mmCIF file of N, CA and C in Angstrom:
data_model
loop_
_atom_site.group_PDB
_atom_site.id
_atom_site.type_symbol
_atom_site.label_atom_id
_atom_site.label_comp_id
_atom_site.label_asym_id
_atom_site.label_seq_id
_atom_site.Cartn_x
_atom_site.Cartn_y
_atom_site.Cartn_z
ATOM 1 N N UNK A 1 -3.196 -13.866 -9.449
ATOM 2 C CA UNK A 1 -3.238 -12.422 -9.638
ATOM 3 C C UNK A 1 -3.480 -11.798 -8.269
ATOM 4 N N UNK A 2 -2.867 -10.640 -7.827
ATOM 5 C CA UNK A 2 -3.028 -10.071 -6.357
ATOM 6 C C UNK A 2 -3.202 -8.733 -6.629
ATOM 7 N N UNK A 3 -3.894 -7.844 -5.876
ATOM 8 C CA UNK A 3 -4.425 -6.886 -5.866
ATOM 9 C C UNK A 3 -3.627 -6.027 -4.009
ATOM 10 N N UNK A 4 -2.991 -4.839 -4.558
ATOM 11 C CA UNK A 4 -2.422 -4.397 -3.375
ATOM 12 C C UNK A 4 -3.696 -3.486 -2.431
ATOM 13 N N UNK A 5 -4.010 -3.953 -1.085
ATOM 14 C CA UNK A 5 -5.297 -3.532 -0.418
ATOM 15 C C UNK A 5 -4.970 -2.230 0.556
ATOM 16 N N UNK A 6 -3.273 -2.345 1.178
ATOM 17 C CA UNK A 6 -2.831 -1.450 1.687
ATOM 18 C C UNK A 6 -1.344 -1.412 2.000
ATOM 19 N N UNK A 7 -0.477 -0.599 1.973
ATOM 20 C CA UNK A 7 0.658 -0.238 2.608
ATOM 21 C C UNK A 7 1.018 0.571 3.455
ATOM 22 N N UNK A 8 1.652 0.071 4.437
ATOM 23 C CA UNK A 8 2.328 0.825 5.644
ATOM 24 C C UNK A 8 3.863 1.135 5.328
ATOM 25 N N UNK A 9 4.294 2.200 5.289
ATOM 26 C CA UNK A 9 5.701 2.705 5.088
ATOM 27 C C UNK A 9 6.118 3.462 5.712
ATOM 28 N N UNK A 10 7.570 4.081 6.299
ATOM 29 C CA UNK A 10 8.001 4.970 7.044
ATOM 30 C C UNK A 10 8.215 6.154 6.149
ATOM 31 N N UNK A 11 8.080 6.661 5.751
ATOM 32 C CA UNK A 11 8.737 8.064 4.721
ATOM 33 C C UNK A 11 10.255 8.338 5.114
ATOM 34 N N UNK A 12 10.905 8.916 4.270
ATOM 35 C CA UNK A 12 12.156 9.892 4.510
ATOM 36 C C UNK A 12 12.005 10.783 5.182
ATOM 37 N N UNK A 13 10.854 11.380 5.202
ATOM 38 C CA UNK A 13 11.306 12.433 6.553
ATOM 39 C C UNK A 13 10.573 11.897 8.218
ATOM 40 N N UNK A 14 10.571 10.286 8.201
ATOM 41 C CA UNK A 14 9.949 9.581 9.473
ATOM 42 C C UNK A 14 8.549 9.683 9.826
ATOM 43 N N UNK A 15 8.084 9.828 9.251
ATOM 44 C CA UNK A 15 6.557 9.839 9.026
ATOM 45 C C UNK A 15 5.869 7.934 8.900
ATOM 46 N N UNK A 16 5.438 7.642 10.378
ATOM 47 C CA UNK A 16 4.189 6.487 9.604
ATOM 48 C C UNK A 16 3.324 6.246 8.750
ATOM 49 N N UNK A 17 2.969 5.663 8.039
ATOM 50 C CA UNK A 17 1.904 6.019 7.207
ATOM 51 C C UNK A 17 1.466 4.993 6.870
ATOM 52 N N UNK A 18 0.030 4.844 6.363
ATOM 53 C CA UNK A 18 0.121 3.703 5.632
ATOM 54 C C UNK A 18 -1.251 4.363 4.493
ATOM 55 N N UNK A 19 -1.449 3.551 3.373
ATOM 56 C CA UNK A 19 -2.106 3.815 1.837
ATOM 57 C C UNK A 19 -2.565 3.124 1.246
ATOM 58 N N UNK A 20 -3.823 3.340 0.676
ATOM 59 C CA UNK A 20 -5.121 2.475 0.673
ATOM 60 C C UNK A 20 -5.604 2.918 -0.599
ATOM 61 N N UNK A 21 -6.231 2.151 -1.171
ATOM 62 C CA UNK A 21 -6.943 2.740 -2.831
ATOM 63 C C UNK A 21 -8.534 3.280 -1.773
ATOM 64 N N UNK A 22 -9.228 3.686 -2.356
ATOM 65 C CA UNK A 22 -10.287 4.593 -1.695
ATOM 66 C C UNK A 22 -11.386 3.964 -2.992
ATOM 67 N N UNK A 23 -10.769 3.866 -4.284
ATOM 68 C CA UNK A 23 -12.061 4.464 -5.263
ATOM 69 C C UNK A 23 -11.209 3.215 -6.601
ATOM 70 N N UNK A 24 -12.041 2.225 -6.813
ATOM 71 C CA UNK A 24 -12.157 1.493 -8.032
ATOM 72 C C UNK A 24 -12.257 2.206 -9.418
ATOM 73 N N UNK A 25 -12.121 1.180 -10.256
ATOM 74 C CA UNK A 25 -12.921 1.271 -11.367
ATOM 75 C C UNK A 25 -12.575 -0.244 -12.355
ATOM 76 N N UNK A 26 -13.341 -0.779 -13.405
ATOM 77 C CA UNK A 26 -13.104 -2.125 -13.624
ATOM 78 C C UNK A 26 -12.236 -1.895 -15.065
ATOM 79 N N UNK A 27 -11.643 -2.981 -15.577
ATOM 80 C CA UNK A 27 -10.792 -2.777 -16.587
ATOM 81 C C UNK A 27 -10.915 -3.823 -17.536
ATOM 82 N N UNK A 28 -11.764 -3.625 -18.710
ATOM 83 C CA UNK A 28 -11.964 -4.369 -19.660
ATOM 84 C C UNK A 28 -11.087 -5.925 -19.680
ATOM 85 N N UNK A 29 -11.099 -6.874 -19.798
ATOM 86 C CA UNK A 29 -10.270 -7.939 -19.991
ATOM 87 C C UNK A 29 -9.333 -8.423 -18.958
ATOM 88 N N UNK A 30 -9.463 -7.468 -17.469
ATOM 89 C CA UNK A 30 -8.729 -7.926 -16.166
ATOM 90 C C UNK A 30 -9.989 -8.395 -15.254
ATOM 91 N N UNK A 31 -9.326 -9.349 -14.156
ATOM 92 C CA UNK A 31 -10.016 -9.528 -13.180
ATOM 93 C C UNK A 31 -9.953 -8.673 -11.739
ATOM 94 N N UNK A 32 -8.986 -7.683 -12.379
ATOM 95 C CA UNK A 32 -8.361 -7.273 -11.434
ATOM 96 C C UNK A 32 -8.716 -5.074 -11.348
ATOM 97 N N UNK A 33 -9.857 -4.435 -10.469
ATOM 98 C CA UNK A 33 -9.505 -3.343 -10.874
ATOM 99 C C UNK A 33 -8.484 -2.429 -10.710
ATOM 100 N N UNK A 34 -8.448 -1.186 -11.245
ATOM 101 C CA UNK A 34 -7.842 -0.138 -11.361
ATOM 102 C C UNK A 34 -8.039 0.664 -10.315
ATOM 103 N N UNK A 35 -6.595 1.069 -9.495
ATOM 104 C CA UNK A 35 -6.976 1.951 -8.311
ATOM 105 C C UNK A 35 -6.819 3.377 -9.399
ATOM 106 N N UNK A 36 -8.149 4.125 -8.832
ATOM 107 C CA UNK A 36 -8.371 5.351 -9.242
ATOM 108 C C UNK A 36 -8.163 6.440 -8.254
ATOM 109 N N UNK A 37 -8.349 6.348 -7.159
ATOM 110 C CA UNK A 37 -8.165 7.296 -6.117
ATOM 111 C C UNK A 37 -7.520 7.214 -4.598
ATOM 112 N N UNK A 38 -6.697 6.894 -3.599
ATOM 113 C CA UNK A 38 -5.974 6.851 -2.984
ATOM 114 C C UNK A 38 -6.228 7.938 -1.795
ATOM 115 N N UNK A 39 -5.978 7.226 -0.222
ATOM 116 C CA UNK A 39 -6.527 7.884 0.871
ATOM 117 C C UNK A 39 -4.945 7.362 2.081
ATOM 118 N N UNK A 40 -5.023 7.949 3.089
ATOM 119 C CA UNK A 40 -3.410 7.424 3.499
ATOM 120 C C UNK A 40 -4.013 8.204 5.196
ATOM 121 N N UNK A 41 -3.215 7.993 6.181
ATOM 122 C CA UNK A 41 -3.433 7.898 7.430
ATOM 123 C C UNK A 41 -2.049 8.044 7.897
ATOM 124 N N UNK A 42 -1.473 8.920 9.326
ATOM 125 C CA UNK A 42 -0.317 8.944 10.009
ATOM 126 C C UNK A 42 -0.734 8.041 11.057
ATOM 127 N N UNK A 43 0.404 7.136 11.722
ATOM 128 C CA UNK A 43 0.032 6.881 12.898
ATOM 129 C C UNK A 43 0.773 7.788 14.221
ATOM 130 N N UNK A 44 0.194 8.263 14.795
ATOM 131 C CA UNK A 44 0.196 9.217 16.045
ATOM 132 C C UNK A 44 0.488 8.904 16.911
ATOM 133 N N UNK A 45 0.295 7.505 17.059
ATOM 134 C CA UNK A 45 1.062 6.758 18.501
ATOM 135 C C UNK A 45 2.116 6.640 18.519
ATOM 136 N N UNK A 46 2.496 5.587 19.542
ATOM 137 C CA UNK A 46 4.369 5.686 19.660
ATOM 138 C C UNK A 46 4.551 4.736 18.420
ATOM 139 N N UNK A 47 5.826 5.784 17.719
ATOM 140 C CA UNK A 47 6.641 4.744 16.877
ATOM 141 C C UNK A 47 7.101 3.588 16.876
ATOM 142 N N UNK A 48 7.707 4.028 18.430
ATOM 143 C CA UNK A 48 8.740 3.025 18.982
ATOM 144 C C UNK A 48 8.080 1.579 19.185
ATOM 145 N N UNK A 49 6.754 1.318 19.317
ATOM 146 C CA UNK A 49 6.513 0.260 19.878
ATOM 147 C C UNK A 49 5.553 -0.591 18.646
ATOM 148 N N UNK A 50 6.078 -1.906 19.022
ATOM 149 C CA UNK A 50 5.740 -2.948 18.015
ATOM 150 C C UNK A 50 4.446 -3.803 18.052
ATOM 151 N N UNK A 51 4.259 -2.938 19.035
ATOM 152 C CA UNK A 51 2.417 -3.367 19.704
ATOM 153 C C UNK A 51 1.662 -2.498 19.029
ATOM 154 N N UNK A 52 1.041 -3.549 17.799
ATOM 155 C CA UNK A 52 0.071 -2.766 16.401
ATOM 156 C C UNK A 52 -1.304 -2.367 17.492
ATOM 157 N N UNK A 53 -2.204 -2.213 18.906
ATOM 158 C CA UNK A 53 -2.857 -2.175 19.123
ATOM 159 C C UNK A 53 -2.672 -0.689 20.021
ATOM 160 N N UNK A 54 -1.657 -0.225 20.003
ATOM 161 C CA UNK A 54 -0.988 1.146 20.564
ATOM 162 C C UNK A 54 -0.716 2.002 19.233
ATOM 163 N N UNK A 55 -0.652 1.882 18.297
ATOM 164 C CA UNK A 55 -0.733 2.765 17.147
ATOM 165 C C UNK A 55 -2.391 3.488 16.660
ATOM 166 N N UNK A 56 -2.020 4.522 17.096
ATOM 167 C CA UNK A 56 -3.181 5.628 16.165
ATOM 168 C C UNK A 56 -3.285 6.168 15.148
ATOM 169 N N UNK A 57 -4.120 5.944 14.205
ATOM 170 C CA UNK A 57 -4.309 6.121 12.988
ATOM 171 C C UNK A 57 -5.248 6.935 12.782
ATOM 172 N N UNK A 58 -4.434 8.441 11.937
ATOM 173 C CA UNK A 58 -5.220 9.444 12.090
ATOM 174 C C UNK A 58 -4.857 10.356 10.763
ATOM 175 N N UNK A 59 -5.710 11.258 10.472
ATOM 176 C CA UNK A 59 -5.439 12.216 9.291
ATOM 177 C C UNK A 59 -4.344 12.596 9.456
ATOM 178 N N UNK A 60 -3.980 12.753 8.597
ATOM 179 C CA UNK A 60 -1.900 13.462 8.825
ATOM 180 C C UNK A 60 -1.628 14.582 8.946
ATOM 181 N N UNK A 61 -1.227 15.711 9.583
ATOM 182 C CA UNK A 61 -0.509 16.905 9.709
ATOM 183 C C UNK A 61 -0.691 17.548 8.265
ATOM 184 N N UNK A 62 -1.158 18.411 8.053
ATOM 185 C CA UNK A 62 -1.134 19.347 7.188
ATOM 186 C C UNK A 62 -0.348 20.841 6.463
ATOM 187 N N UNK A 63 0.781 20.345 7.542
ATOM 188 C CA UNK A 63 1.691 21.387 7.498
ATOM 189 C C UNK A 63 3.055 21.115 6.825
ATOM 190 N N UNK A 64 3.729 22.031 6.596
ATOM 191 C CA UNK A 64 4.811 21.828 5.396
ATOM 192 C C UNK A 64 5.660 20.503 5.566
ATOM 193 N N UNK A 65 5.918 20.074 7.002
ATOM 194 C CA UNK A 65 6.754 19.394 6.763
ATOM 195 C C UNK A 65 5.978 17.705 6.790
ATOM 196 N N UNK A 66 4.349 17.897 7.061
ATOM 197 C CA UNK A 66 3.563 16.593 7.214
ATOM 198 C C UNK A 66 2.831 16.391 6.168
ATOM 199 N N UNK A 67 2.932 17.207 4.559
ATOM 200 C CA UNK A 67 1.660 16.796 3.955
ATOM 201 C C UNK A 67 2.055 15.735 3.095
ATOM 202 N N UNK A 68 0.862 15.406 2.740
ATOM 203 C CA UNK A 68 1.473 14.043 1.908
ATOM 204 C C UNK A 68 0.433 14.015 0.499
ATOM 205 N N UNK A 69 0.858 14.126 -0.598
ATOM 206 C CA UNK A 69 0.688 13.593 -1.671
ATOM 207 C C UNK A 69 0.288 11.941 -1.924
ATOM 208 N N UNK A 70 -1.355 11.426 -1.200
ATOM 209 C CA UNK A 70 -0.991 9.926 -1.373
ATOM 210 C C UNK A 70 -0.956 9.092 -2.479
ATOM 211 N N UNK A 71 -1.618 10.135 -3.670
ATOM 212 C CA UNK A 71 -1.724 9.120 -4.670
ATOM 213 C C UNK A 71 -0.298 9.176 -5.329
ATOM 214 N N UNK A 72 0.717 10.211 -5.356
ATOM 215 C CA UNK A 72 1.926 10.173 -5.313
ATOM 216 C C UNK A 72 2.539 9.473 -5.006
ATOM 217 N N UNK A 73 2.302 9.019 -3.637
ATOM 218 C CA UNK A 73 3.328 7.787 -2.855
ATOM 219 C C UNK A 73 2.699 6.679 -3.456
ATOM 220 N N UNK A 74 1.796 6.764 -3.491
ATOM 221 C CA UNK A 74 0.848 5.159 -4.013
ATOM 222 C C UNK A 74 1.557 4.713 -5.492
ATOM 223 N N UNK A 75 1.927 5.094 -6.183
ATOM 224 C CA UNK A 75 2.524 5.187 -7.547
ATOM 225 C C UNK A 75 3.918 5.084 -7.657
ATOM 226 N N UNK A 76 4.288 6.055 -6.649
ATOM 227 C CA UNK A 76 5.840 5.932 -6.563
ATOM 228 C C UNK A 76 6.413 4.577 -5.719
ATOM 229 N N UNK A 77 6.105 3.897 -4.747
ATOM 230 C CA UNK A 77 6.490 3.090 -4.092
ATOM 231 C C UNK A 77 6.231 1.397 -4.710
ATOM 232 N N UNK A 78 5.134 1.805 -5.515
ATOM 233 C CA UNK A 78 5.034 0.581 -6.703
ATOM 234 C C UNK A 78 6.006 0.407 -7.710
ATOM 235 N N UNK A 79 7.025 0.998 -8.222
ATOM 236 C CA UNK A 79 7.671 1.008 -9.188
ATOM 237 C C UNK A 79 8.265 2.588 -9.169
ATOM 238 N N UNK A 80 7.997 3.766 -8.673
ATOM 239 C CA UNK A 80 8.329 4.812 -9.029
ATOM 240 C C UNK A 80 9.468 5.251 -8.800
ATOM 241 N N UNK A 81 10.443 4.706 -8.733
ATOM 242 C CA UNK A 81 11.546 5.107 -7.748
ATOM 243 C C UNK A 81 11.708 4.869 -6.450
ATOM 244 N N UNK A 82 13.397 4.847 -6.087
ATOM 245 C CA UNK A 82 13.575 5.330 -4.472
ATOM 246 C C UNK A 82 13.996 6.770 -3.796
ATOM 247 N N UNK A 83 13.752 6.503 -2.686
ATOM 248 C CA UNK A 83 13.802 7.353 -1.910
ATOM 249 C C UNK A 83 12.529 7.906 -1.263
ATOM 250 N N UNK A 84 11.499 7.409 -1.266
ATOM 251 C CA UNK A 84 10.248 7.969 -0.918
ATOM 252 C C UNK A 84 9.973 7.212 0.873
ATOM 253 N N UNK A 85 10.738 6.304 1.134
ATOM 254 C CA UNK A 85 10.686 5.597 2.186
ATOM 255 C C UNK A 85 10.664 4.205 2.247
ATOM 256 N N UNK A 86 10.031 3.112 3.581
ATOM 257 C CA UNK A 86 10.584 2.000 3.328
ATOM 258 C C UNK A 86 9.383 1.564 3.263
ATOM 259 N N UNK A 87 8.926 0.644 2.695
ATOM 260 C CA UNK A 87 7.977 -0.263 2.867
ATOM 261 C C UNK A 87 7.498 -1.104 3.746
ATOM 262 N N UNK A 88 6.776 -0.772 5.106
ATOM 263 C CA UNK A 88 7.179 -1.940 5.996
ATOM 264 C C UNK A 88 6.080 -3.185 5.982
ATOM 265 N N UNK A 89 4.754 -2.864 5.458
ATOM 266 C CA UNK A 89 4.356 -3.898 5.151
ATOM 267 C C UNK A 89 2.869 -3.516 4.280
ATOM 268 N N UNK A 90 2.702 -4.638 3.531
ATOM 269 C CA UNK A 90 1.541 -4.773 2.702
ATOM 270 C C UNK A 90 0.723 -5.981 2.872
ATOM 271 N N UNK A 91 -0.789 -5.529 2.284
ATOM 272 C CA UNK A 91 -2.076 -6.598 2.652
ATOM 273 C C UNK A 91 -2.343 -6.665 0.971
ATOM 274 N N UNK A 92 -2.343 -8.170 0.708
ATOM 275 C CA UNK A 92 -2.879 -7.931 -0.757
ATOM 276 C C UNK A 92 -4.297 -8.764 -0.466
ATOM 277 N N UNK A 93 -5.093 -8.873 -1.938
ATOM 278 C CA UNK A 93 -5.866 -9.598 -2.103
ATOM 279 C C UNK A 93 -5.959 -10.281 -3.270
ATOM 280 N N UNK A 94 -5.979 -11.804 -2.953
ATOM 281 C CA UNK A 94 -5.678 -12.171 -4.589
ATOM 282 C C UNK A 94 -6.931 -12.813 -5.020
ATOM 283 N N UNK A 95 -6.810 -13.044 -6.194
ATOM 284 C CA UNK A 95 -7.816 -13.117 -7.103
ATOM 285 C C UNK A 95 -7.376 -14.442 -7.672
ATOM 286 N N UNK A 96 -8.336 -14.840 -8.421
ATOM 287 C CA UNK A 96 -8.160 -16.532 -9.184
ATOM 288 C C UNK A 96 -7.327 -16.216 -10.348
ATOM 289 N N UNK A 97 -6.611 -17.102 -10.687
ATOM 290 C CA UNK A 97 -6.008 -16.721 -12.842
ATOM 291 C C UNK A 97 -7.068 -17.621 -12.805
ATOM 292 N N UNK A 98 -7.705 -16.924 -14.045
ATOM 293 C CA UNK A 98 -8.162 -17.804 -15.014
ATOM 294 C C UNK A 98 -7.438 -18.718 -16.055
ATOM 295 N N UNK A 99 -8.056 -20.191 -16.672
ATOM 296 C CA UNK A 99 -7.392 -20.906 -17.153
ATOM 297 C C UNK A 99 -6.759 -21.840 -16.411
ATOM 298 N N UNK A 100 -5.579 -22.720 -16.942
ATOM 299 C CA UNK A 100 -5.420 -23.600 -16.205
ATOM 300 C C UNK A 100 -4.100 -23.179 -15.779
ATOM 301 N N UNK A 101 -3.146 -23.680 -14.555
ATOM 302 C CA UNK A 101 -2.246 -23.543 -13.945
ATOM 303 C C UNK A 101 -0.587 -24.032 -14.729
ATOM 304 N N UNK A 102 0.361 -24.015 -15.134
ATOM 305 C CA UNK A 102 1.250 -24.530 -15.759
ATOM 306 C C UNK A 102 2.674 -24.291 -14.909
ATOM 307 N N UNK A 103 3.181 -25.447 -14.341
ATOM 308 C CA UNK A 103 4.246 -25.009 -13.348
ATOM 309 C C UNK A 103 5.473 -25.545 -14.526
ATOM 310 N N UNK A 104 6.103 -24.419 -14.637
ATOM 311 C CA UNK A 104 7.477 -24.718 -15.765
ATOM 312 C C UNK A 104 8.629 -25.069 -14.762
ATOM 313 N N UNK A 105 9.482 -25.960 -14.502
ATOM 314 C CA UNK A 105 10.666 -26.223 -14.322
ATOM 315 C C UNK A 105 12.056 -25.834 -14.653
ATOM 316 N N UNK A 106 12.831 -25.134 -14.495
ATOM 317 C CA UNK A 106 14.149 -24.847 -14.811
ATOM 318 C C UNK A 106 15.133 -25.516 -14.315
ATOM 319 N N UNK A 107 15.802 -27.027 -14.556
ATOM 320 C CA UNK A 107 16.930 -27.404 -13.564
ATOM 321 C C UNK A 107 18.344 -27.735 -14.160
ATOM 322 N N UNK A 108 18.162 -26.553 -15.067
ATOM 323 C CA UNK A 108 19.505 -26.582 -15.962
ATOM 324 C C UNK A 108 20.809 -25.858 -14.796
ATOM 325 N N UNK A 109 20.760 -25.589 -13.813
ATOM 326 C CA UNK A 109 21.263 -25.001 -12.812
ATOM 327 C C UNK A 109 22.743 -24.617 -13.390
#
């Protein structure tokens, strides 16, 4: 079982970003909680460069063409559709299954 900890994505209108759950809550019969609330960051540094230690990560622009809806994107980029941007990378955290492990075979090819 894996738990998504954060995503970094480019948006459609070129925006860095990346999106983080902020706020738990637990869910009867999972091992796994429920993101309830959602927090997100622009990076300000150069785009261009692939050196993660030159990227600034900062509150995002607040203006028409920078605001961001994160728990929106957080929802939408899980399943919600496309067009919201690309995904460029995610941190999960996984968790144990409970029970025992069962590897099924298919080699009817």
């Amino acid at each position: 079982v894996d738990q998504i900890l954060e995503l970094q994505m480019v948006t459609a209108n070129g925006w860095h970003i990346r999106i983080r759950p902020s706020m738990w809550e637990a869910v009867e019969g999972s091992s796994v909680p429920k993101t309830t609330a959602v927090s997100g960051q622009c990076n300000m540094g150069p785009t261009s460069s692939n050196d993660e230690t030159l990227w600034d990560w900062q509150d995002c622009p607040q203006d028409d063409e920078g605001a961001f809806d994160f728990a929106d994107l957080w929802y939408a980029v899980r399943g919600g559709g496309a067009g919201y941007g690309v995904v460029t990378a995610a941190v999960y955290q996984l968790h144990e299954k409970p029970g025992q492990l069962h590897i099924v075979q298919n080699l009817g090819i």
